[in-house]
PDB file of C-alpha atoms in Angstrom:
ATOM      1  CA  UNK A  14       0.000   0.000   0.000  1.00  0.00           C
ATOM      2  CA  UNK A  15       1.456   3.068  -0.813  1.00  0.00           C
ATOM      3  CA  UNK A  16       1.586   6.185   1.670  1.00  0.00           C
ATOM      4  CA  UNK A  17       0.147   9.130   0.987  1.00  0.00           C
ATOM      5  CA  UNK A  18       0.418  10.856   4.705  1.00  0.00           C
ATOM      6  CA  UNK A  19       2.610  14.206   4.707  1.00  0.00           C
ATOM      7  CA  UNK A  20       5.732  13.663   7.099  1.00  0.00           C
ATOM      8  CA  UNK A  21       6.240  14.699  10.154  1.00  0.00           C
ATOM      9  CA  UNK A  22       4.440  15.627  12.553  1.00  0.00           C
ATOM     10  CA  UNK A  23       0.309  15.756  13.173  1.00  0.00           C
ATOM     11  CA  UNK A  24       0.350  19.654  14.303  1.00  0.00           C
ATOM     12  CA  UNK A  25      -3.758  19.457  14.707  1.00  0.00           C
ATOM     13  CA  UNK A  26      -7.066  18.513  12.786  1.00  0.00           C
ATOM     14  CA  UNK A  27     -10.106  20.907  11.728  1.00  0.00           C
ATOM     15  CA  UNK A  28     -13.490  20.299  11.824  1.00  0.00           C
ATOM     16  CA  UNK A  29     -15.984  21.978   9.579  1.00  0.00           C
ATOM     17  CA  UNK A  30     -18.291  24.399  11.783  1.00  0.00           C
ATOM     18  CA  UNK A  31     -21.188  23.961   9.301  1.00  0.00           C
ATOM     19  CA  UNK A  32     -22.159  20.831   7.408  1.00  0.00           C
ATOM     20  CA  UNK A  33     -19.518  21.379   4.521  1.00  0.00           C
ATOM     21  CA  UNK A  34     -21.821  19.674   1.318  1.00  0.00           C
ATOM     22  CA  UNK A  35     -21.258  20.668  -2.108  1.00  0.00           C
ATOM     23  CA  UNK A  36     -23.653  19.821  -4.718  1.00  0.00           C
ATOM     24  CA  UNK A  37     -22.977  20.858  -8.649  1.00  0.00           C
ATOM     25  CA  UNK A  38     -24.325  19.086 -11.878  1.00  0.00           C
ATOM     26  CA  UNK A  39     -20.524  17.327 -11.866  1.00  0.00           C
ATOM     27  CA  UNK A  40     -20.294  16.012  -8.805  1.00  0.00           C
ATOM     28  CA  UNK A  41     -21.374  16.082  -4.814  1.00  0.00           C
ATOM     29  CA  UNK A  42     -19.037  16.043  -2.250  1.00  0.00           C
ATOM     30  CA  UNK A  43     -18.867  16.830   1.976  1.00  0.00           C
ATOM     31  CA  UNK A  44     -15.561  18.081   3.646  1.00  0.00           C
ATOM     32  CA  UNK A  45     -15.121  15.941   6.956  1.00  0.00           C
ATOM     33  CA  UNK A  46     -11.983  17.640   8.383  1.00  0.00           C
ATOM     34  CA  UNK A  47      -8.393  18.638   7.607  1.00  0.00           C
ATOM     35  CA  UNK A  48      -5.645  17.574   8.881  1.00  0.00           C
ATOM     36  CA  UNK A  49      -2.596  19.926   9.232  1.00  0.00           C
ATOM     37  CA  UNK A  50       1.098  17.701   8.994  1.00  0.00           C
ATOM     38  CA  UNK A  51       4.458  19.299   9.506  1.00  0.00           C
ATOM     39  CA  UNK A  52       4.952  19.458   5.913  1.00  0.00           C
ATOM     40  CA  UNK A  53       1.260  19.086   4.417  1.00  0.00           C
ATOM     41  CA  UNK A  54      -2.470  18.758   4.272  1.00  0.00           C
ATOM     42  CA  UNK A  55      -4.904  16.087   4.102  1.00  0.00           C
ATOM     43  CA  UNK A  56      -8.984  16.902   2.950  1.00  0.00           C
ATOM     44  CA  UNK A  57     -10.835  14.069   4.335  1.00  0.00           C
ATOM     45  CA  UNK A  58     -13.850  14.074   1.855  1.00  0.00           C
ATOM     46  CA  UNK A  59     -16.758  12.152   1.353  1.00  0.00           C
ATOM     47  CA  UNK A  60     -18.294  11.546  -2.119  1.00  0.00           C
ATOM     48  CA  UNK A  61     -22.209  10.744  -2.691  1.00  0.00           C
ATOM     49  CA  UNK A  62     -20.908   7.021  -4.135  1.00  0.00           C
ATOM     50  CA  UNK A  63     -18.243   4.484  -4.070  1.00  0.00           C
ATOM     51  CA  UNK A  64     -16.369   4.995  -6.985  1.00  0.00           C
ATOM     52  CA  UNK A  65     -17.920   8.767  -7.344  1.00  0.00           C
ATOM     53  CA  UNK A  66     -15.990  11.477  -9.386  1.00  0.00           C
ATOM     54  CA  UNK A  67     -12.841  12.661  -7.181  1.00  0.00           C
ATOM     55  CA  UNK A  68     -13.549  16.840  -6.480  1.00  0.00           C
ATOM     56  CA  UNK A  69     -11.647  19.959  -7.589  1.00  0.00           C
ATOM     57  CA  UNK A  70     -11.328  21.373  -4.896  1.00  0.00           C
ATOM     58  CA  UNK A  71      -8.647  24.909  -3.844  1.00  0.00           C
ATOM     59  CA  UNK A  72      -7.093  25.898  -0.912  1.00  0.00           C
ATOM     60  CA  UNK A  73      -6.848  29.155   0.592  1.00  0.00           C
ATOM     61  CA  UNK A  74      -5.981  31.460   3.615  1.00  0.00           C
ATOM     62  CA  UNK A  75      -5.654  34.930   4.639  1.00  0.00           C
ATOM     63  CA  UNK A  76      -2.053  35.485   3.059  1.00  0.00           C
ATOM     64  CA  UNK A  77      -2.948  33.958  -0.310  1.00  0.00           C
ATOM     65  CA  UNK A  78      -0.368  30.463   0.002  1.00  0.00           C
ATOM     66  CA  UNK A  79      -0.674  29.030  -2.800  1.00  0.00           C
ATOM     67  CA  UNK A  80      -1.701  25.322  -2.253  1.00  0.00           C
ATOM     68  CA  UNK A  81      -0.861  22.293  -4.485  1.00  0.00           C
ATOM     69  CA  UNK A  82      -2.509  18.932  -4.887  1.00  0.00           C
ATOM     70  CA  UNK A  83       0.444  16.392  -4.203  1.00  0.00           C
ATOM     71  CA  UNK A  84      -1.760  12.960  -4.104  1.00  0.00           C
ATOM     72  CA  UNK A  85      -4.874  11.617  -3.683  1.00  0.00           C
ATOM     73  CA  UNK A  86      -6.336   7.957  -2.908  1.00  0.00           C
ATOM     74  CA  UNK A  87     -10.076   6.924  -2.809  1.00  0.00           C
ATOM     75  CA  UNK A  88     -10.537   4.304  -0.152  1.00  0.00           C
ATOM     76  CA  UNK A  89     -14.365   3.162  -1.235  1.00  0.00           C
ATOM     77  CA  UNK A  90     -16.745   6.675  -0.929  1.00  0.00           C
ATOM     78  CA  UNK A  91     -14.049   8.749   1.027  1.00  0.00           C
ATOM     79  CA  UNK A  92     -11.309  10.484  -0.612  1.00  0.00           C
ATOM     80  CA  UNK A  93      -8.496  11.630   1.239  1.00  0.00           C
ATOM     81  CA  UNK A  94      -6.237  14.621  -1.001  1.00  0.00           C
ATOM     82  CA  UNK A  95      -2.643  15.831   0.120  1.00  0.00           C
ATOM     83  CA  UNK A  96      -1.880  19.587  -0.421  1.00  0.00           C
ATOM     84  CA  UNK A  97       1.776  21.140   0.106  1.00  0.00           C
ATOM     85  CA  UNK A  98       2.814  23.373   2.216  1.00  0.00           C
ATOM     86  CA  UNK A  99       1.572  23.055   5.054  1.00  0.00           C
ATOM     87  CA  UNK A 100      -0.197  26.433   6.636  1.00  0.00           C
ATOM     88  CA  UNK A 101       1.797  29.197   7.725  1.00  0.00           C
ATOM     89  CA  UNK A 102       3.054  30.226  11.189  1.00  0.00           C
ATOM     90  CA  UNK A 103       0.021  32.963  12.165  1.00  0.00           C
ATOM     91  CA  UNK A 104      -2.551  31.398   9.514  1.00  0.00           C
ATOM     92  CA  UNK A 105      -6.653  32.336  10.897  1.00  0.00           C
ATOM     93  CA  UNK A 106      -8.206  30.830   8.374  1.00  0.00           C
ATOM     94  CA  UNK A 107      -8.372  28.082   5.939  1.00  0.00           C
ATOM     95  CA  UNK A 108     -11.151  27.898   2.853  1.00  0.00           C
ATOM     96  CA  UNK A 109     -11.860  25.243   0.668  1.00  0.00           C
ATOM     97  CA  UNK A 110     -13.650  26.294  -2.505  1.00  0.00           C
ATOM     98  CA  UNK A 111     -15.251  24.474  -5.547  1.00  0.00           C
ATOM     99  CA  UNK A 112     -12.956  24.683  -8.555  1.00  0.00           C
ATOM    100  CA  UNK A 113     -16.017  23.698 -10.521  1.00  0.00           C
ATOM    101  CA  UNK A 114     -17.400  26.831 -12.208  1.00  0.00           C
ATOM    102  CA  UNK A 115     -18.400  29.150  -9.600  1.00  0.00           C
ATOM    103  CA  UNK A 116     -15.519  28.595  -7.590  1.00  0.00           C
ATOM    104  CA  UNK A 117     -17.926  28.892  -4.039  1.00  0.00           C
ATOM    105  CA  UNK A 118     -16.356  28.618  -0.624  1.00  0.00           C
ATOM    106  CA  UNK A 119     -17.645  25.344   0.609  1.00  0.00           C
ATOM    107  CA  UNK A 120     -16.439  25.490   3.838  1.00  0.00           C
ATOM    108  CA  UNK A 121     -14.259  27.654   6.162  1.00  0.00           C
ATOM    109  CA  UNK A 122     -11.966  26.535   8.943  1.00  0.00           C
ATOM    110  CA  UNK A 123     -10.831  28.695  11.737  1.00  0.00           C
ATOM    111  CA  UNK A 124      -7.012  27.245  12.516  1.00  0.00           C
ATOM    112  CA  UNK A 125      -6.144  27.789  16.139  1.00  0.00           C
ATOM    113  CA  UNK A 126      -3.196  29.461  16.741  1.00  0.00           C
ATOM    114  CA  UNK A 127      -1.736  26.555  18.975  1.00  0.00           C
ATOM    115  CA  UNK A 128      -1.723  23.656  16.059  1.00  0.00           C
ATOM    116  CA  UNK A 129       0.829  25.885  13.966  1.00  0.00           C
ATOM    117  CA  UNK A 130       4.301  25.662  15.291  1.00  0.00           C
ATOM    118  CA  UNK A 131       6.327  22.554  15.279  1.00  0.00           C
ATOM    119  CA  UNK A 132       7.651  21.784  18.502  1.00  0.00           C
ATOM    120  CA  UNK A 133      11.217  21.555  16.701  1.00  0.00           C
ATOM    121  CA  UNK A 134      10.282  25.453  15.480  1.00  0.00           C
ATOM    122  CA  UNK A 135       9.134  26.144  18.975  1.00  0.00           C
ATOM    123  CA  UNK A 136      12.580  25.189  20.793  1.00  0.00           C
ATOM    124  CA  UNK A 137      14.573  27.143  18.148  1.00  0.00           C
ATOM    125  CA  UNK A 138      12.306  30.413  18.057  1.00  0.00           C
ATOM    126  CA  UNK A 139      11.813  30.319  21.950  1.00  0.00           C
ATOM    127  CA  UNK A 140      15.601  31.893  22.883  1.00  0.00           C
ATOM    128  CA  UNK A 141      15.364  33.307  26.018  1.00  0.00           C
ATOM    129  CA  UNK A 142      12.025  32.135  27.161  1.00  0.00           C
ATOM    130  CA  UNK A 143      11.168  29.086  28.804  1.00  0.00           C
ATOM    131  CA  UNK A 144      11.478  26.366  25.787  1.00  0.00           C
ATOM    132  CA  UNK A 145       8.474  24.463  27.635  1.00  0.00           C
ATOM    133  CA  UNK A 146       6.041  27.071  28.205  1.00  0.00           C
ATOM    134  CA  UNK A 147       3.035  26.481  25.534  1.00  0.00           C
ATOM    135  CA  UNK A 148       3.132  30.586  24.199  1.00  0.00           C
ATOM    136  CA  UNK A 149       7.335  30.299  24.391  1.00  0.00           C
ATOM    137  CA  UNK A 150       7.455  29.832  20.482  1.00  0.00           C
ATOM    138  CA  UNK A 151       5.480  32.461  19.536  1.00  0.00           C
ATOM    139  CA  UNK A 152       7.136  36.409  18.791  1.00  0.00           C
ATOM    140  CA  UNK A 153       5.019  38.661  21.013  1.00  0.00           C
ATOM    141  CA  UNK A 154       2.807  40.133  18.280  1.00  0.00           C
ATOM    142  CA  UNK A 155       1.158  36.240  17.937  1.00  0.00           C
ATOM    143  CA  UNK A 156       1.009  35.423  21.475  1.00  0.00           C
ATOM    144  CA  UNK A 157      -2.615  34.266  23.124  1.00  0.00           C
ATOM    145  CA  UNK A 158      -4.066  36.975  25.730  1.00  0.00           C
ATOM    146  CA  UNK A 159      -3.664  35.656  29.260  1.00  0.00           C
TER     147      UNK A 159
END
C-alpha cells in the first residue's frame, strides 16, 4: 500500500463548523476535516458514491499560500487529497472552494493558533524564554491573551 500521509508531525485537525456539502451538476461532495502535517495537508472528503468522481477542490488562507494537490487515494466513498505546504506560522483561516465553475467557498476553517508551530520550530524560536512554556514559540505580536 502506498503512503500518501505528509511527514512529520500531526500539528492538529479541523473540523468543519457547518455541514460542509457541495452539490454541482458534476459532482457532490462533503468536507469531513483537515488535517494539518508538519509538511502538508490532508482533505478528508466524502463523495455521494463508491467509486464517485474525485472533487476539484482549492485551498486558501488569509495570506494567499498558494496550495498544491500532491496525491490523492479513494478508499471506497471517502477520498483523502494531500496539499503542500503546510499552513503558515500565524494562519486564521483556511477555505476550501469548488474549482467547478463558480468557484464557491464550501467550507471555512478557523485554525487555532496553537496547532501551527512545530515543537522543533518552537525550541529554536523560543531563545530566552522558557522552551516548555506552551506561548514560548510564539514572537510577542502572535502570542494568546492571558
Amino acid at each position: 500500500m502506498r503512503e500518501i500521509i505528509p511527514s512529520g508531525t500531526l500539528r492538529g485537525m479541523l473540523l468543519p463548523p457547518t455541514y460542509g456539502r457541495h452539490v454541482t451538476d458534476a459532482t457532490a461532495f462533503t468536507v469531513l476535516s483537515v488535517e494539518i502535517w508538519a509538511t502538508g495537508l490532508v482533505v478528508n472528503i466524502q463523495v455521494a458514491a463508491d467509486g464517485g468522481r474525485q472533487p476539484d477542490i482549492i485551498l486558501q488562507d488569509h495570506f494567499g499560500t498558494e496550495y498544491t494537490l500532491q496525491d490523492s487515494a479513494a478508499l471506497g466513498s471517502r477520498v483523502l487529497q494531500v496539499f503542500t505546504p503546510s499552513v503558515p506560522r500565524g494562519t486564521r483561516s483556511l477555505t476550501i472552494r469548488s474549482a467547478d465553475g463558480s468557484g464557491r467557498p464550501v467550507v471555512t476553517f478557523a485554525v487555532p493558533l496553537m496547532s501551527v508551530p512545530d515543537t522543533a520550530d518552537m525550541a529554536s524560536d523560543a531563545g530566552g524564554r522558557e522552551a516548555g512554556s506552551l506561548e514560548a514559540g510564539y514572537p510577542p505580536e502572535l502570542r494568546r491573551p492571558a
